[in-house]
One Martini backbone bead per residue (centre of mass of N, CA, C, O) as a GRO file, in nm:
protein
  158
    1MET     BB    1   2.778   2.369  -2.258
    2ASN     BB    2   2.505   2.209  -2.158
    3ASP     BB    3   2.219   2.379  -2.003
    4GLU     BB    4   2.036   2.158  -1.968
    5ILE     BB    5   1.777   2.037  -1.759
    6ARG     BB    6   1.743   1.687  -1.693
    7LEU     BB    7   1.643   1.384  -1.696
    8ALA     BB    8   1.766   1.104  -1.603
    9THR     BB    9   1.938   0.821  -1.717
   10PRO     BB   10   2.084   0.519  -1.707
   11ASP     BB   11   2.344   0.631  -1.859
   12ASP     BB   12   2.407   0.846  -1.611
   13VAL     BB   13   2.490   0.694  -1.350
   14PRO     BB   14   2.803   0.701  -1.348
   15ARG     BB   15   2.816   1.019  -1.348
   16VAL     BB   16   2.650   1.072  -1.097
   17LYS     BB   17   2.852   0.936  -0.909
   18GLU     BB   18   3.103   1.100  -0.985
   19VAL     BB   19   2.993   1.382  -0.908
   20THR     BB   20   2.909   1.322  -0.621
   21ASP     BB   21   3.184   1.228  -0.516
   22ALA     BB   22   3.343   1.486  -0.590
   23ALA     BB   23   3.167   1.686  -0.417
   24TYR     BB   24   3.182   1.513  -0.125
   25HIS     BB   25   3.473   1.414  -0.052
   26PRO     BB   26   3.594   1.664   0.110
   27TYR     BB   27   3.401   1.584   0.375
   28VAL     BB   28   3.494   1.322   0.507
   29GLU     BB   29   3.712   1.423   0.702
   30ARG     BB   30   3.552   1.650   0.846
   31ILE     BB   31   3.294   1.457   0.943
   32GLY     BB   32   3.387   1.131   0.961
   33VAL     BB   33   3.196   1.063   0.716
   34VAL     BB   34   3.000   0.950   0.474
   35PRO     BB   35   2.810   1.096   0.272
   36VAL     BB   36   2.504   1.003   0.176
   37PRO     BB   37   2.517   1.059  -0.138
   38MET     BB   38   2.755   0.845  -0.181
   39GLU     BB   39   2.538   0.595  -0.089
   40ALA     BB   40   2.349   0.603  -0.301
   41ASP     BB   41   2.096   0.481  -0.523
   42HIS     BB   42   2.119   0.590  -0.831
   43ALA     BB   43   1.953   0.395  -1.002
   44ALA     BB   44   1.692   0.420  -0.837
   45ASN     BB   45   1.658   0.726  -0.863
   46VAL     BB   46   1.640   0.731  -1.168
   47ALA     BB   47   1.400   0.530  -1.197
   48ALA     BB   48   1.215   0.735  -1.011
   49GLY     BB   49   1.266   1.041  -1.118
   50ARG     BB   50   1.487   1.216  -0.916
   51VAL     BB   51   1.698   1.286  -1.148
   52PHE     BB   52   1.902   1.567  -1.237
   53VAL     BB   53   2.078   1.702  -1.525
   54THR     BB   54   2.394   1.856  -1.642
   55GLY     BB   55   2.567   1.823  -1.915
   56GLU     BB   56   2.854   1.742  -2.155
   57PRO     BB   57   2.920   1.611  -1.941
   58VAL     BB   58   2.818   1.561  -1.643
   59VAL     BB   59   2.817   1.838  -1.368
   60GLY     BB   60   2.510   1.818  -1.266
   61VAL     BB   61   2.314   1.734  -0.961
   62LEU     BB   62   1.980   1.621  -0.880
   63VAL     BB   63   1.779   1.532  -0.587
   64LEU     BB   64   1.422   1.481  -0.604
   65VAL     BB   65   1.148   1.480  -0.353
   66PRO     BB   66   0.824   1.436  -0.356
   67GLU     BB   67   0.590   1.570  -0.141
   68PRO     BB   68   0.286   1.664  -0.035
   69ASP     BB   69   0.417   1.969   0.092
   70HIS     BB   70   0.702   1.917  -0.067
   71LEU     BB   71   1.035   1.967  -0.176
   72PHE     BB   72   1.309   1.748  -0.169
   73LEU     BB   73   1.650   1.824  -0.133
   74ASP     BB   74   1.871   1.570  -0.127
   75SER     BB   75   2.068   1.670  -0.376
   76ILE     BB   76   2.370   1.862  -0.460
   77SER     BB   77   2.590   1.860  -0.756
   78VAL     BB   78   2.921   1.989  -0.829
   79HIS     BB   79   3.172   1.985  -1.014
   80PRO     BB   80   3.484   2.107  -0.945
   81ASP     BB   81   3.549   2.206  -1.245
   82VAL     BB   82   3.266   2.415  -1.218
   83LYS     BB   83   3.324   2.585  -0.998
   84GLY     BB   84   3.203   2.922  -1.014
   85THR     BB   85   2.979   2.931  -1.278
   86GLY     BB   86   2.659   2.911  -1.163
   87LEU     BB   87   2.532   2.626  -1.142
   88GLY     BB   88   2.408   2.619  -0.860
   89ARG     BB   89   2.205   2.844  -0.913
   90ARG     BB   90   2.055   2.705  -1.144
   91LEU     BB   91   1.967   2.461  -0.978
   92LEU     BB   92   1.806   2.616  -0.760
   93HIS     BB   93   1.603   2.741  -0.960
   94PHE     BB   94   1.493   2.472  -1.062
   95VAL     BB   95   1.373   2.376  -0.800
   96ASP     BB   96   1.158   2.593  -0.779
   97GLU     BB   97   1.017   2.532  -1.052
   98HIS     BB   98   0.949   2.238  -0.991
   99ALA     BB   99   0.772   2.286  -0.748
  100ARG     BB  100   0.565   2.459  -0.895
  101ALA     BB  101   0.488   2.246  -1.112
  102LEU     BB  102   0.382   2.055  -0.861
  103GLY     BB  103   0.238   2.250  -0.641
  104LEU     BB  104   0.462   2.337  -0.437
  105PRO     BB  105   0.531   2.564  -0.156
  106GLU     BB  106   0.810   2.404  -0.086
  107VAL     BB  107   1.152   2.377   0.021
  108ARG     BB  108   1.366   2.112   0.135
  109LEU     BB  109   1.660   2.074   0.354
  110TYR     BB  110   1.988   1.935   0.427
  111THR     BB  111   2.290   1.985   0.627
  112ASN     BB  112   2.587   1.965   0.737
  113ALA     BB  113   2.738   2.137   0.992
  114MET     BB  114   3.037   2.096   0.849
  115MET     BB  115   2.907   2.249   0.589
  116TRP     BB  116   2.960   2.576   0.602
  117GLU     BB  117   2.917   2.680   0.314
  118ASN     BB  118   2.603   2.627   0.308
  119GLN     BB  119   2.531   2.843   0.533
  120LYS     BB  120   2.576   3.076   0.315
  121ILE     BB  121   2.406   2.996   0.065
  122TYR     BB  122   2.100   2.938   0.132
  123PRO     BB  123   2.011   3.223   0.240
  124ARG     BB  124   2.063   3.368  -0.041
  125TYR     BB  125   1.805   3.171  -0.156
  126GLY     BB  126   1.570   3.181   0.089
  127TYR     BB  127   1.667   3.016   0.322
  128GLU     BB  128   1.560   2.872   0.633
  129LEU     BB  129   1.625   2.799   0.948
  130VAL     BB  130   1.471   2.549   1.152
  131GLU     BB  131   1.689   2.313   1.238
  132ARG     BB  132   1.873   2.107   1.466
  133ARG     BB  133   1.981   1.761   1.395
  134VAL     BB  134   2.046   1.444   1.523
  135ASP     BB  135   2.147   1.159   1.302
  136GLY     BB  136   2.343   0.994   1.441
  137PRO     BB  137   2.638   1.097   1.276
  138TYR     BB  138   2.440   1.342   1.200
  139ASP     BB  139   2.470   1.696   1.177
  140ARG     BB  140   2.178   1.886   1.109
  141LEU     BB  141   2.055   2.133   0.884
  142HIS     BB  142   1.735   2.271   0.850
  143TYR     BB  143   1.561   2.375   0.555
  144ARG     BB  144   1.354   2.644   0.408
  145LYS     BB  145   1.137   2.736   0.120
  146VAL     BB  146   0.910   2.969   0.046
  147LEU     BB  147   0.688   2.989  -0.223
  148GLY     BB  148   0.607   3.213  -0.439
  149PRO     BB  149   0.457   3.336  -0.683
  150ARG     BB  150   0.516   3.388  -1.006
  151ALA     BB  151   0.579   3.738  -1.093
  152GLY     BB  152   0.683   3.871  -1.373
  153GLY     BB  153   0.982   3.738  -1.313
  154GLU     BB  154   1.021   3.734  -1.027
  155ALA     BB  155   1.206   3.682  -0.764
  156ASP     BB  156   1.284   3.545  -0.503
  157ARG     BB  157   1.408   3.534  -0.209
  158GLY     BB  158   1.724   3.524  -0.362
   0.00000   0.00000   0.00000
């Protein structure tokens, strides 16, 4: 598998949708609505330079939105065929490095409260729960990770 994490191109759009749908589909029944990433305009996100991918074919997808004071991790998707291989960890480390490269001091994200697996994962990588907020049909847990400067290859908390 190609380990490079790169900016997605228009040719990647069908696979970006396929990986996103495969990753989020198991949650449809549990949360009772289609998760937002499955309804995203992937072509527009790719055109805006917000989508990063890895694998050949693509098996990992990140949607990152730079804001003035933070990097918003809009979506992270790992194809179920490669779940458990450490790809999610590599993608989360890339998010930290990308935020640093943009000079942003923190990463923010939210996850559906019914996606309880994520509530175990994000704190292990240094994310702290900031608040729980209901937005329409979505009950979301908002997280943030304050990034310290990378010092001599030391990892962040997590």
